Coordinates of C-alpha atoms in Angstrom, one line a residue:
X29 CA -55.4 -16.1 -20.3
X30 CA -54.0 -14.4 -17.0
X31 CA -54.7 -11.6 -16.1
X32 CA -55.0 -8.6 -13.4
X33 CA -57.3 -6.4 -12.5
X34 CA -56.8 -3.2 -11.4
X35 CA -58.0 0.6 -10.6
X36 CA -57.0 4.1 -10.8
X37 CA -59.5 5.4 -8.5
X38 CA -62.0 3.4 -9.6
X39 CA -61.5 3.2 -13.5
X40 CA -60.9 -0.7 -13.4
X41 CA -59.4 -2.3 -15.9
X42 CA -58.4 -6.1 -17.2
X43 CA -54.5 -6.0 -17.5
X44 CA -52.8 -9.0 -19.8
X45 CA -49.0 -9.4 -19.7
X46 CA -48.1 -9.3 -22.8
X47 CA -44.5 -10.5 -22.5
X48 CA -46.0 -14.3 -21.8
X49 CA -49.5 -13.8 -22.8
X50 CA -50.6 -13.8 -26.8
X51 CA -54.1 -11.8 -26.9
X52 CA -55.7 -13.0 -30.3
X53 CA -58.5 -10.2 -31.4
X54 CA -58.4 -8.2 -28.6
X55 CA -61.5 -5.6 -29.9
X56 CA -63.6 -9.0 -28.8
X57 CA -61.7 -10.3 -25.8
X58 CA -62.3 -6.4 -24.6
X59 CA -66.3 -6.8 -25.0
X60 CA -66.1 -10.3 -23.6
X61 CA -64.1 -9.6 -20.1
X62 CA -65.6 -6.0 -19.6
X63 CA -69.2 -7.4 -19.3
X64 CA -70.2 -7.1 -15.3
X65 CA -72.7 -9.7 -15.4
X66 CA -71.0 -12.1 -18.0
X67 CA -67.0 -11.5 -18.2
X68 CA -64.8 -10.1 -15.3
X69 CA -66.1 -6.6 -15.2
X70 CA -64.0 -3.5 -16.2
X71 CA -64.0 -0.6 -18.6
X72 CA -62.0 -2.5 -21.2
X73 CA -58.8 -4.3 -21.4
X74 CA -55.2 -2.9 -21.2
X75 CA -52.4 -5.1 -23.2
X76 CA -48.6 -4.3 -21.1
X77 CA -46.2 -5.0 -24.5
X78 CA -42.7 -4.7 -25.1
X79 CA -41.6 -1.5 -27.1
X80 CA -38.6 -0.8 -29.0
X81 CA -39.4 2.5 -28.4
X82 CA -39.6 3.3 -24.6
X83 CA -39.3 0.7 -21.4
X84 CA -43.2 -0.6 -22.3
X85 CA -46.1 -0.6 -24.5
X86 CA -49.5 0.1 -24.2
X87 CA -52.8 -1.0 -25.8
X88 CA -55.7 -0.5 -24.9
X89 CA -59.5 -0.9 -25.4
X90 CA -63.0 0.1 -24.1
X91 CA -65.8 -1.8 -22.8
X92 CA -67.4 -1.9 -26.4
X93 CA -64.3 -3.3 -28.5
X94 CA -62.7 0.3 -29.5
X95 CA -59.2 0.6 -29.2
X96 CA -58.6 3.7 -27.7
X97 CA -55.3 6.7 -27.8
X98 CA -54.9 6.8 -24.6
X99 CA -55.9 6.7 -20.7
X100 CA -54.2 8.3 -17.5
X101 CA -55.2 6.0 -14.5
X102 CA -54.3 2.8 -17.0
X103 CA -50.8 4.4 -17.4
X104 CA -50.2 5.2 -13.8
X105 CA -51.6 1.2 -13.8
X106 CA -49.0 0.0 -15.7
X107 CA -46.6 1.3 -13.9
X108 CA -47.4 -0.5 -10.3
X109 CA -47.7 -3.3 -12.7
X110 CA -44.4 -3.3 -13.8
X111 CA -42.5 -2.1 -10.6
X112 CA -44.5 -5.0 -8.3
X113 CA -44.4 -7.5 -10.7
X114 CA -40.4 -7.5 -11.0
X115 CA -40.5 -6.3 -14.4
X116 CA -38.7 -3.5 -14.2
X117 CA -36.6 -2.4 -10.9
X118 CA -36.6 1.8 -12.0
X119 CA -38.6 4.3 -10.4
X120 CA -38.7 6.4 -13.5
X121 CA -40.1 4.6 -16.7
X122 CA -41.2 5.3 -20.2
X123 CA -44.0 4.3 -21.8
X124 CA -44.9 3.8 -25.6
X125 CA -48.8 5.0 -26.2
X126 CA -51.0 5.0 -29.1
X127 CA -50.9 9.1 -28.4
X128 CA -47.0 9.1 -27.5
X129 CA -44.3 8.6 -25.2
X130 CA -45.2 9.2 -21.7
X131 CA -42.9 9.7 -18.5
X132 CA -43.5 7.9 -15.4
X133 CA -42.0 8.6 -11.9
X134 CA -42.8 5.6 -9.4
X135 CA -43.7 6.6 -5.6
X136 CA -42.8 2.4 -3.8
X137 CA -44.0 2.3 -0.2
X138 CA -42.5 -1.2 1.4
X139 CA -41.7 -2.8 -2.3
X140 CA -45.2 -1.9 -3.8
X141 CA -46.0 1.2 -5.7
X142 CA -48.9 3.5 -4.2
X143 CA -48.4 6.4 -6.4
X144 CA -47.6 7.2 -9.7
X145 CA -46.8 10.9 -11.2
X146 CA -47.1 10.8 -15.1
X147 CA -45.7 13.6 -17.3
X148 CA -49.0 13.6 -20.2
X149 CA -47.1 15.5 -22.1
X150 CA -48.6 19.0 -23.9
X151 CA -52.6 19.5 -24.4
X152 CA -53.9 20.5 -27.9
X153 CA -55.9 23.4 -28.2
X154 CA -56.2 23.2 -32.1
X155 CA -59.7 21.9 -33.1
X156 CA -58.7 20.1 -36.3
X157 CA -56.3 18.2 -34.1
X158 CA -58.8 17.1 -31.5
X159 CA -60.8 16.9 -33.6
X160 CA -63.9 19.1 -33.8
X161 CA -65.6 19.8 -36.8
X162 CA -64.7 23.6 -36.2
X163 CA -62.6 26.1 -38.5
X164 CA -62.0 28.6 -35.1
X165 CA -58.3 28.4 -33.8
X166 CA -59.5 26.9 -30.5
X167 CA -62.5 26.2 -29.1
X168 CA -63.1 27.7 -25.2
X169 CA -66.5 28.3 -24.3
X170 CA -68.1 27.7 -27.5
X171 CA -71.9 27.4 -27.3
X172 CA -73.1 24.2 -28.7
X173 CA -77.0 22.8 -28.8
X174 CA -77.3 19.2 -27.7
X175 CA -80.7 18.0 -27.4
X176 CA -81.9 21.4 -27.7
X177 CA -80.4 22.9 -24.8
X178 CA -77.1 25.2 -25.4
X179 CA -74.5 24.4 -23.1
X180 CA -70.8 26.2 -23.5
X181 CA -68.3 23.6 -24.3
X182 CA -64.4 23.8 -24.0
X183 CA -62.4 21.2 -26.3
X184 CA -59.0 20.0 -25.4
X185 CA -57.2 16.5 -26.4
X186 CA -54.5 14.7 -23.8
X187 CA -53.9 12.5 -26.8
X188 CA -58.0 11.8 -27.2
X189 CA -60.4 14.3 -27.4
X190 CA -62.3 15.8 -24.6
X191 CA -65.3 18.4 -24.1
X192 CA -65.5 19.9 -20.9
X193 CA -68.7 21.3 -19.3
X194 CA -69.5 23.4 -16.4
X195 CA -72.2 22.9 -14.1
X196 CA -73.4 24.5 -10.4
X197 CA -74.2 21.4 -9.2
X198 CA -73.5 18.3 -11.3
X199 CA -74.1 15.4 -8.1
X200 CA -77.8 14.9 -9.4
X201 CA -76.9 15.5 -13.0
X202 CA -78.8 12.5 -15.3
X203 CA -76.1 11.3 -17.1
X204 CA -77.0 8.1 -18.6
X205 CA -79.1 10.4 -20.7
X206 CA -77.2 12.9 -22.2
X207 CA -73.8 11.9 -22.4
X208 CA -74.9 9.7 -25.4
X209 CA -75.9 12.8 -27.2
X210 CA -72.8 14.4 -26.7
X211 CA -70.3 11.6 -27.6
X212 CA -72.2 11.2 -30.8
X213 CA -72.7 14.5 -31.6
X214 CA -72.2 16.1 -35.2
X215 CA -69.3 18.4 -33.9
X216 CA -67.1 15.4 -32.8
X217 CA -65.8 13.3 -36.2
X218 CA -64.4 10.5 -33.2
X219 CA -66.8 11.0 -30.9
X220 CA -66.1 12.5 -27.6
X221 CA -65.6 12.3 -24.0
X222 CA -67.2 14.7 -21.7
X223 CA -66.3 15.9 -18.5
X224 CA -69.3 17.7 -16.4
X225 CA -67.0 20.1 -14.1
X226 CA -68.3 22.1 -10.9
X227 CA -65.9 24.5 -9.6
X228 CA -65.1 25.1 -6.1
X229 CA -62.2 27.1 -6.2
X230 CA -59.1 27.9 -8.1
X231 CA -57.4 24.5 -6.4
X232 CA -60.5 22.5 -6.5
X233 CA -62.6 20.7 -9.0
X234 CA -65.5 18.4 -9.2
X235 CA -66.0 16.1 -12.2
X236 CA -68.3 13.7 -13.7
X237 CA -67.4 12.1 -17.2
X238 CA -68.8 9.9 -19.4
X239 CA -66.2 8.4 -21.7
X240 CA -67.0 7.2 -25.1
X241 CA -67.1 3.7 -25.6
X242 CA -67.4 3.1 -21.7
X243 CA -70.7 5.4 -20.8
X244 CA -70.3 7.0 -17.0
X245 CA -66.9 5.5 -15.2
X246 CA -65.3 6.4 -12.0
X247 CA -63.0 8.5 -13.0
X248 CA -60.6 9.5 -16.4
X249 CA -57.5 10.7 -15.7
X250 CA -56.8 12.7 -19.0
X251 CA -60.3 14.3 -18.7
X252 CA -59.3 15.0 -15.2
X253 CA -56.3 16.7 -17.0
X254 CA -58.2 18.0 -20.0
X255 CA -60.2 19.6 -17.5
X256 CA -57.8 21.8 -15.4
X257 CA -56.5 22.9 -18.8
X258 CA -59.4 23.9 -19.6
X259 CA -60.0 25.6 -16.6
X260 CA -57.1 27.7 -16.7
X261 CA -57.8 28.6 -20.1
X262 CA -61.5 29.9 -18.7
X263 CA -59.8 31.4 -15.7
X264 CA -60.9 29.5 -12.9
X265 CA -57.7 27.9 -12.6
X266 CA -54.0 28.6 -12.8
X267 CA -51.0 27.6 -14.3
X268 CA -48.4 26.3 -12.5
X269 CA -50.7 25.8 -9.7
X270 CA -51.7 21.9 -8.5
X271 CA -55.1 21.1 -8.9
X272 CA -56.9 18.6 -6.7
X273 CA -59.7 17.0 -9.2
X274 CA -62.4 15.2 -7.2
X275 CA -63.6 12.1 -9.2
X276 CA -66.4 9.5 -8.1
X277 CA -64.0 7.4 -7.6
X278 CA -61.2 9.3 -5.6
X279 CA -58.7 12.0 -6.4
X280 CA -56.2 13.3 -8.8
X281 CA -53.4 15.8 -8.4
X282 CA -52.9 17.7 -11.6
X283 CA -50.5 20.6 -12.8
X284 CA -50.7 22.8 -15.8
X285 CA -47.2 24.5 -16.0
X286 CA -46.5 27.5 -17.9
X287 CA -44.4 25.1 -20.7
X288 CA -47.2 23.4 -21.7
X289 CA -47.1 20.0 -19.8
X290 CA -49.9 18.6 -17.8
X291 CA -48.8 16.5 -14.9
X292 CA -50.9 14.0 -13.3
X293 CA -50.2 12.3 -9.7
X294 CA -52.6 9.7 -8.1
X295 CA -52.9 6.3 -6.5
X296 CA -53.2 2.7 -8.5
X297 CA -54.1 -0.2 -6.7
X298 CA -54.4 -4.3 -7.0
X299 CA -57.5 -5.7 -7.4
X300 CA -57.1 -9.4 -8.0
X301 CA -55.2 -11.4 -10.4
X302 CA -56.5 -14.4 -11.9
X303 CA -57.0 -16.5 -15.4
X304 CA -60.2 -16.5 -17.8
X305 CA -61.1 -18.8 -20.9
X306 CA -61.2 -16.5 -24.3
X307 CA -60.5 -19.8 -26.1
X308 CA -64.2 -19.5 -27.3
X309 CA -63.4 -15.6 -28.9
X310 CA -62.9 -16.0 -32.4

């Protein structure tokens, strides 16, 4: 199998081109290159399809065989892909997600894309929809016991379903052993992902997340927008207002405007290509 591998600051991922590649059981072919000691080494494995709905089609799935809805920095991924690869030639692209259409505007520096600015489309507020186990309308700032500490939890999905947390300081923060307990936790019927958040300022974020499926990664781009809506919705942010999100891995631009949309802009980047035997993955 051929494949690439790439990173949105730092949330790498195995890419397979899916318009001359055939992926038999990917849930398995996931686990097998993900594993950083005995695959390739990524947080899962991203399938680039053809659509009949928008310009491309995207699959993808975590580290542990889970297909997930959706993922920002494999999105703006797929669209340096695409552009550098020669299979497109447009600088604004759509693409088909288990979570929607989303809109992609290409920034090419010298024939190679450097930049990618996605439209994520709206965030939902409404906890059924996440989902949370909650009957409230939304769910901003909720207190919640997890391993019998109460922490106040805001819950948005970007097309999965996010928690978002705020901390002082969240640089020492242990998170190998509590994000476990919160992906898993009663509230969330799909698990969860949870961003740990430290504001600096209204324009200025620091996050840590541990994604479900994955444990800790380098960086999420819809929790990096889950979490400036959620910080406009607790008043540390603004809408309308860009929102630099500082990630272990890098940085993310992202906008909440006043119709609803959350725009994301940040880098992708090459790693390697190469090919791998799955012919053993049954």
């Amino acid at each position: 199998m051929k494949f690439t591998k790439m990173h949105g600051i730092g949330n790498d991922y195995i890419y397979v081109n899916c318009f001359e590649e055939k992926v038999d059981n990917p849930e398995k072919v996931s686990i097998y290159v993900s594993d950083r000691r005995k695959g390739i080494g990524s947080d899962g494995l991203v399938l680039i399809m053809p659509s009949d709905k928008a310009d491309f089609r995207m699959r993808i799935f975590n580290a542990d065989g889970s297909e997930a809805m959706m993922c920002g920095n494999a999105t703006r991924c797929i669209g340096k892909y695409v552009y550098d690869k020669g299979l497109t030639d447009k600088t604004e692209i759509t693409l088909e997600t288990n979570s929607g259409i989303k809109y992609l505007t290409l920034f090419p520096e010298n024939g190679k894309v450097e930049f990618v600015e996605v439209d994520m489309g709206k965030a939902i507020l409404t906890p059924k929809d996440i989902p949370v186990n909650s009957d409230k309308e939304s769910f901003i700032s909720e207190p919640v016991e997890v391993d019998g500490k109460e922490y106040k939890i805001t819950c948005v999905s970007m097309g999965n379903p996010h928690a978002i947390v705020y901390m002082d300081d969240i640089k020492d923060l242990e998170l190998e052993k509590i994000g476990p307990s919160f992906e898993n936790h009663k509230l969330f019927p799909d698990r969860i992902n949870t961003e740990f958040i430290e504001v600096i300022d209204s324009h200025t974020l620091n996050m840590r997340v541990w994604e479900r499926g994955s444990g800790e990664t380098f960086a999420c781009g819809t929790g990096a927008c889950a979490s400036v809506v959620a910080s406009v919705l607790n008043g540390y942010c603004n809408h309308d207002e860009e929102v630099t999100v500082h990630l272990r891995g890098g940085d993310l631009k992202i906008t909440w405007n006043s119709d609803g949309t959350v725009i994301m802009k940040g880098p992708a980047a090459l790693i390697c290509d190469g090919d791998v035997d799955v012919s053993h993955i049954k």
